[in-house]
Short mmCIF file of C-alpha atoms in Angstrom, two decimals:
data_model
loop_
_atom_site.label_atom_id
_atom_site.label_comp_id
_atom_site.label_asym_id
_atom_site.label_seq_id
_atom_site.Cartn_x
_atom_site.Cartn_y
_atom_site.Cartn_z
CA UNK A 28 3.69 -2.96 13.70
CA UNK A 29 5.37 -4.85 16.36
CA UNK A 30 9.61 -5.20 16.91
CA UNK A 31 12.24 -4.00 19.18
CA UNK A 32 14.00 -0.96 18.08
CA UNK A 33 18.03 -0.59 19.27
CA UNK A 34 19.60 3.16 19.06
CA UNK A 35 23.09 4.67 19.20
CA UNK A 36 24.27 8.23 18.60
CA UNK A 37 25.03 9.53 15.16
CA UNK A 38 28.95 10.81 14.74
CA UNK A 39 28.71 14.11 13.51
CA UNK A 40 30.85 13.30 10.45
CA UNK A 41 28.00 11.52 8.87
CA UNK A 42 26.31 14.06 6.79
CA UNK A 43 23.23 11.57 5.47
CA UNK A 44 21.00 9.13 6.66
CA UNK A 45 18.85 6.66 4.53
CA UNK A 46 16.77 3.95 4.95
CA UNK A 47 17.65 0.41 4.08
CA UNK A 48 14.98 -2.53 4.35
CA UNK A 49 15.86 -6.39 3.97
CA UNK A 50 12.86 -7.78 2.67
CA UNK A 51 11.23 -11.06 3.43
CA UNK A 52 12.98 -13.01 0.92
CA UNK A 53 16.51 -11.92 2.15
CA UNK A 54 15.52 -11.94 6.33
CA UNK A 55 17.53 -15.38 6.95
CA UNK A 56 20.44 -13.56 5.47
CA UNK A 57 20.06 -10.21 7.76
CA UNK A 58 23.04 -10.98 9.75
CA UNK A 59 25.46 -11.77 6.58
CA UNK A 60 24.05 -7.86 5.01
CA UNK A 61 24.55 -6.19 7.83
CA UNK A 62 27.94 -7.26 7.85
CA UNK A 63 28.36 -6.33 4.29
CA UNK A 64 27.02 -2.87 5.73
CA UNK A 65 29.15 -2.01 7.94
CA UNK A 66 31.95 -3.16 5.58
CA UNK A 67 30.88 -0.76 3.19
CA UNK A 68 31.57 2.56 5.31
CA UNK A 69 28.35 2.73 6.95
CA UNK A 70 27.30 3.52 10.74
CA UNK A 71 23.79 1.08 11.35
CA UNK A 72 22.17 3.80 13.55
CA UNK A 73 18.76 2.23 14.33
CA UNK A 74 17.26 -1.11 13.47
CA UNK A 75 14.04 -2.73 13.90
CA UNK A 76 12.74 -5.96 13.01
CA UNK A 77 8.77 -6.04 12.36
CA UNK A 78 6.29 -7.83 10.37
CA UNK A 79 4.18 -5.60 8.74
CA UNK A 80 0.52 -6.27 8.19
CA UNK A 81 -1.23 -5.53 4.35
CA UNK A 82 -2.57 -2.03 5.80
CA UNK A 83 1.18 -1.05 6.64
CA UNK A 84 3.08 -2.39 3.97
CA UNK A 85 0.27 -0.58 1.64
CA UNK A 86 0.54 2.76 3.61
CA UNK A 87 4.76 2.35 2.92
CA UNK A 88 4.09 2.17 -0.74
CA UNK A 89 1.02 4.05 -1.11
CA UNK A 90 2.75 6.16 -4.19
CA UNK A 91 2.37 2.71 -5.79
CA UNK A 92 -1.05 2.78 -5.15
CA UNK A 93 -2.82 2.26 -8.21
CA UNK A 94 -0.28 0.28 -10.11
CA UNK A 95 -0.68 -3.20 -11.69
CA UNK A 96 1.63 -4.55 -9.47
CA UNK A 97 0.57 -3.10 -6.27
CA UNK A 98 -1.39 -5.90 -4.84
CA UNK A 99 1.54 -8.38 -5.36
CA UNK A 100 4.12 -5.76 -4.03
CA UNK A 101 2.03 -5.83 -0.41
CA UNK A 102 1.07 -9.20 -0.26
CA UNK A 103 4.81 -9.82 -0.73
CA UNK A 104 6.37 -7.23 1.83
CA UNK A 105 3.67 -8.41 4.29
CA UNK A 106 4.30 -12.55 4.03
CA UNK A 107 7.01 -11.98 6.49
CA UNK A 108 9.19 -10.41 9.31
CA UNK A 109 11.79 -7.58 7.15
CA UNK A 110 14.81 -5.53 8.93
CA UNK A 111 14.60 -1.78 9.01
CA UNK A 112 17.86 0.12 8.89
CA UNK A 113 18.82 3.17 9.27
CA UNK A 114 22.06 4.13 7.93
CA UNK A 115 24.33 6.64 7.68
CA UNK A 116 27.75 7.79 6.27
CA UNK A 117 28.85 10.62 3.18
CA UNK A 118 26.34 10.70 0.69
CA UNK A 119 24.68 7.22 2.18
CA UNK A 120 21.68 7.58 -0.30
CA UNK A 121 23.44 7.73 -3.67
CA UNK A 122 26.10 4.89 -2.20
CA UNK A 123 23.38 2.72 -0.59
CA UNK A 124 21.49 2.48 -4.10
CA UNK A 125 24.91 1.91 -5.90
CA UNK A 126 25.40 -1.21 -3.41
CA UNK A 127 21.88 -2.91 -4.16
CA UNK A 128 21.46 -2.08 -7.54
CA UNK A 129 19.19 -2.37 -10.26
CA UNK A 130 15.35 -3.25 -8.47
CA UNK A 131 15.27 -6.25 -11.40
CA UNK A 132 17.38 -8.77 -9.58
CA UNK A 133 17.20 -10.94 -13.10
CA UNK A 134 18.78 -8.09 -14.89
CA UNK A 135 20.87 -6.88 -12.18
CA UNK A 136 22.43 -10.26 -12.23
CA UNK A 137 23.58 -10.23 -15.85
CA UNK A 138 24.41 -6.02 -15.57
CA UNK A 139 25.98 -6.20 -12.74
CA UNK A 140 26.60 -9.23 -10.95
CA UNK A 141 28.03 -7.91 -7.96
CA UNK A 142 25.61 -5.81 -6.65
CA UNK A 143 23.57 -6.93 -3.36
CA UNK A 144 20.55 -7.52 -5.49
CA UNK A 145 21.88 -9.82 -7.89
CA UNK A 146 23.41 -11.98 -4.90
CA UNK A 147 20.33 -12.08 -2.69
CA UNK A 148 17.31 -11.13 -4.83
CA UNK A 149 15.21 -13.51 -6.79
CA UNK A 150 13.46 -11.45 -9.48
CA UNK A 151 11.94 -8.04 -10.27
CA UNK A 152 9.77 -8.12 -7.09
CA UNK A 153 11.51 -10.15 -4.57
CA UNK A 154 14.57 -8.61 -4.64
CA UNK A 155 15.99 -8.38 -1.50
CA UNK A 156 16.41 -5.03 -0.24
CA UNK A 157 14.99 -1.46 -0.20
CA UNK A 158 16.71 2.01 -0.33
CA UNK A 159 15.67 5.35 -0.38
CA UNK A 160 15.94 7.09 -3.40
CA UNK A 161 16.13 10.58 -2.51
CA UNK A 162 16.63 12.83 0.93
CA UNK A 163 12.60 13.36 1.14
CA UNK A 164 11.97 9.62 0.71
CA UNK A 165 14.56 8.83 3.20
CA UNK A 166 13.66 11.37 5.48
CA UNK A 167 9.60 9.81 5.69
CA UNK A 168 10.52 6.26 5.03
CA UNK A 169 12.72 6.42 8.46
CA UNK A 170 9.99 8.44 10.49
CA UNK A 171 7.54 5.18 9.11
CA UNK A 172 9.52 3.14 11.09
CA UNK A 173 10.89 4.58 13.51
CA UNK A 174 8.74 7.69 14.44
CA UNK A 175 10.57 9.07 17.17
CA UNK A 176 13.74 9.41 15.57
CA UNK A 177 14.82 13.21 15.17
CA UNK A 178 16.62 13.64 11.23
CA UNK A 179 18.68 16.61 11.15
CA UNK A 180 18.44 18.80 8.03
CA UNK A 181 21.33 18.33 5.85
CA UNK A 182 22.42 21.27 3.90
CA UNK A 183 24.72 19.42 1.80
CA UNK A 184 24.82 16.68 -1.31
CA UNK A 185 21.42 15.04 -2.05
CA UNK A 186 19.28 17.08 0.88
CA UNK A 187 20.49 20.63 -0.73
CA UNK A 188 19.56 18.95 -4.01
CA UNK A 189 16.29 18.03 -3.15
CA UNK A 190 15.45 21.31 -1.55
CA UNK A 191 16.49 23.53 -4.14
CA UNK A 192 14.53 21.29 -7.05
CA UNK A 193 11.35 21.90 -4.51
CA UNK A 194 11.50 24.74 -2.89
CA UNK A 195 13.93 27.43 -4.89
CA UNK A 196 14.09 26.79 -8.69
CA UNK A 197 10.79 26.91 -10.13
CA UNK A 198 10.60 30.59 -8.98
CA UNK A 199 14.19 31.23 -9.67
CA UNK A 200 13.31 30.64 -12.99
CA UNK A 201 10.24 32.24 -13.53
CA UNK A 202 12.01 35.14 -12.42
CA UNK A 203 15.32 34.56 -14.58
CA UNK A 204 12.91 34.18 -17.70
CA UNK A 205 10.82 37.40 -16.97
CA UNK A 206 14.61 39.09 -16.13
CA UNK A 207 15.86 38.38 -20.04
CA UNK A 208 12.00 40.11 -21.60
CA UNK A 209 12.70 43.38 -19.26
CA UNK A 210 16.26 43.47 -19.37
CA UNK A 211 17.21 45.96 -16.84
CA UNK A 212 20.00 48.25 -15.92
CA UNK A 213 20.76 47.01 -12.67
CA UNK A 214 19.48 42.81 -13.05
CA UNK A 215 20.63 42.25 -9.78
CA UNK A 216 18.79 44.82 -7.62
CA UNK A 217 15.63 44.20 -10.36
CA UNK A 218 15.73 40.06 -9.96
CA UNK A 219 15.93 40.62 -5.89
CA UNK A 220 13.08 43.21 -6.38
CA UNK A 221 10.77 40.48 -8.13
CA UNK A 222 11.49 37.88 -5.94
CA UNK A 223 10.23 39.81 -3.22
CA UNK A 224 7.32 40.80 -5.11
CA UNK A 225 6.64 37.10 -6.47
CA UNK A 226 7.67 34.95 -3.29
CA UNK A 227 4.92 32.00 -3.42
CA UNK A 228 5.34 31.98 0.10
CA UNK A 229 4.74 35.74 0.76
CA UNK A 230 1.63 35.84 2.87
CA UNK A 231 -1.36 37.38 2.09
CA UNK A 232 -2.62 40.30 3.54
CA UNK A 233 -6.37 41.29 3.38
CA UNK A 234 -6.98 45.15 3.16
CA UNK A 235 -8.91 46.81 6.16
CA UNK A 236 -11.65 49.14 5.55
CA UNK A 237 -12.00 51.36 8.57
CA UNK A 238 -15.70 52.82 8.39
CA UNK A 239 -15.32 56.76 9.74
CA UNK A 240 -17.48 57.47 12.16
CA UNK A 241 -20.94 59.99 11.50
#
């Protein structure tokens, strides 16, 4: 991957980053979304412009991998130079996808006619622009292209979201299910008690047989 990348500090007040792409369709009309960008409430933080090669665009999209339209998805994202953007401002992923719209530019244009998509998109693969579509996409789509750039954790909005779907709730309820069949006395103390007991994360520890000596 070859480009210049340009960097300015974050203002603390921006409490998400995401990553926004302008595809190789859309490149001669960088300038005029950036613009529209910065219009919209957003801080460009880092940009790069690069032309990614087949391997690259199909390591980007590798959850693709597989798909019908896979080849046609890399041959496209790799027939020419695309901006990546990172960009930041309150709850930048949710907004960001709001601005650009439906992927199917075609539809987008008759659903909604204003969105980024509809204006600069062609059809349901050339379609302009890219955004990430949750807080764990954005946060490996930006490393992709930028991989030096340091992404606070956000504890707030689409990041606490994300973490609590992966990381807390599937035990939460596990517990919370096995809590209603015992129904204890005390369900606080006897829900913190389980969760102790049943942390996935709780390492394991291997019992030690010490041999007496004759």
């Amino acid at each position: 991957m070859t480009g210049e990348k340009a960097t300015m500090d974050a203002p603390q007040i921006y409490v998400e980053r995401t990553l926004a792409i302008v595809k190789p369709d859309a490149i001669h009309k960088s300038e005029e979304i950036e613009d529209i960008i910065l219009r919209s409430g957003f801080a460009i933080l880092q940009k790069r412009r690069v032309h990614l090669t087949p391997e690259q665009a199909s390591d980007f999209y590798a959850e693709h991998y597989g798909k019908m339209f896979f080849p046609s998805l890399v041959a496209y994202m790799s027939s020419g130079p695309v901006l990546a953007l990172v960009i930041a401002r309150d709850q930048a992923i949710s907004y960001w996808r709001e601005l650009i719209g439906p992927t199917n530019a075609v539809k987008a244009r008759q659903t909604h006619p204003d969105c980024l998509r509809a204006v600069y998109g062609t059809d349901d693969q050339r379609n302009a622009l890219h955004g990430s579509d949750s807080f764990s996409s954005s946060e490996k789509e930006i490393r992709f292209f930028f991989p030096d750039s340091v992404i606070e954790p956000v504890p707030v909005g689409q990041a606490a979201k994300d973490y609590l779907a992966k990381a807390v709730n599937p035990s939460l309820l596990k517990g919370l299910t096995e809590l209603c069949k015992q129904k204890p006395i005390d369900p606080v103390i006897w829900l913190a008690d389980w969760l102790l007991e049943n942390n996935p994360n709780k390492p394991k520890v291997r019992q030690i047989v010490v041999q007496e000596p004759n």
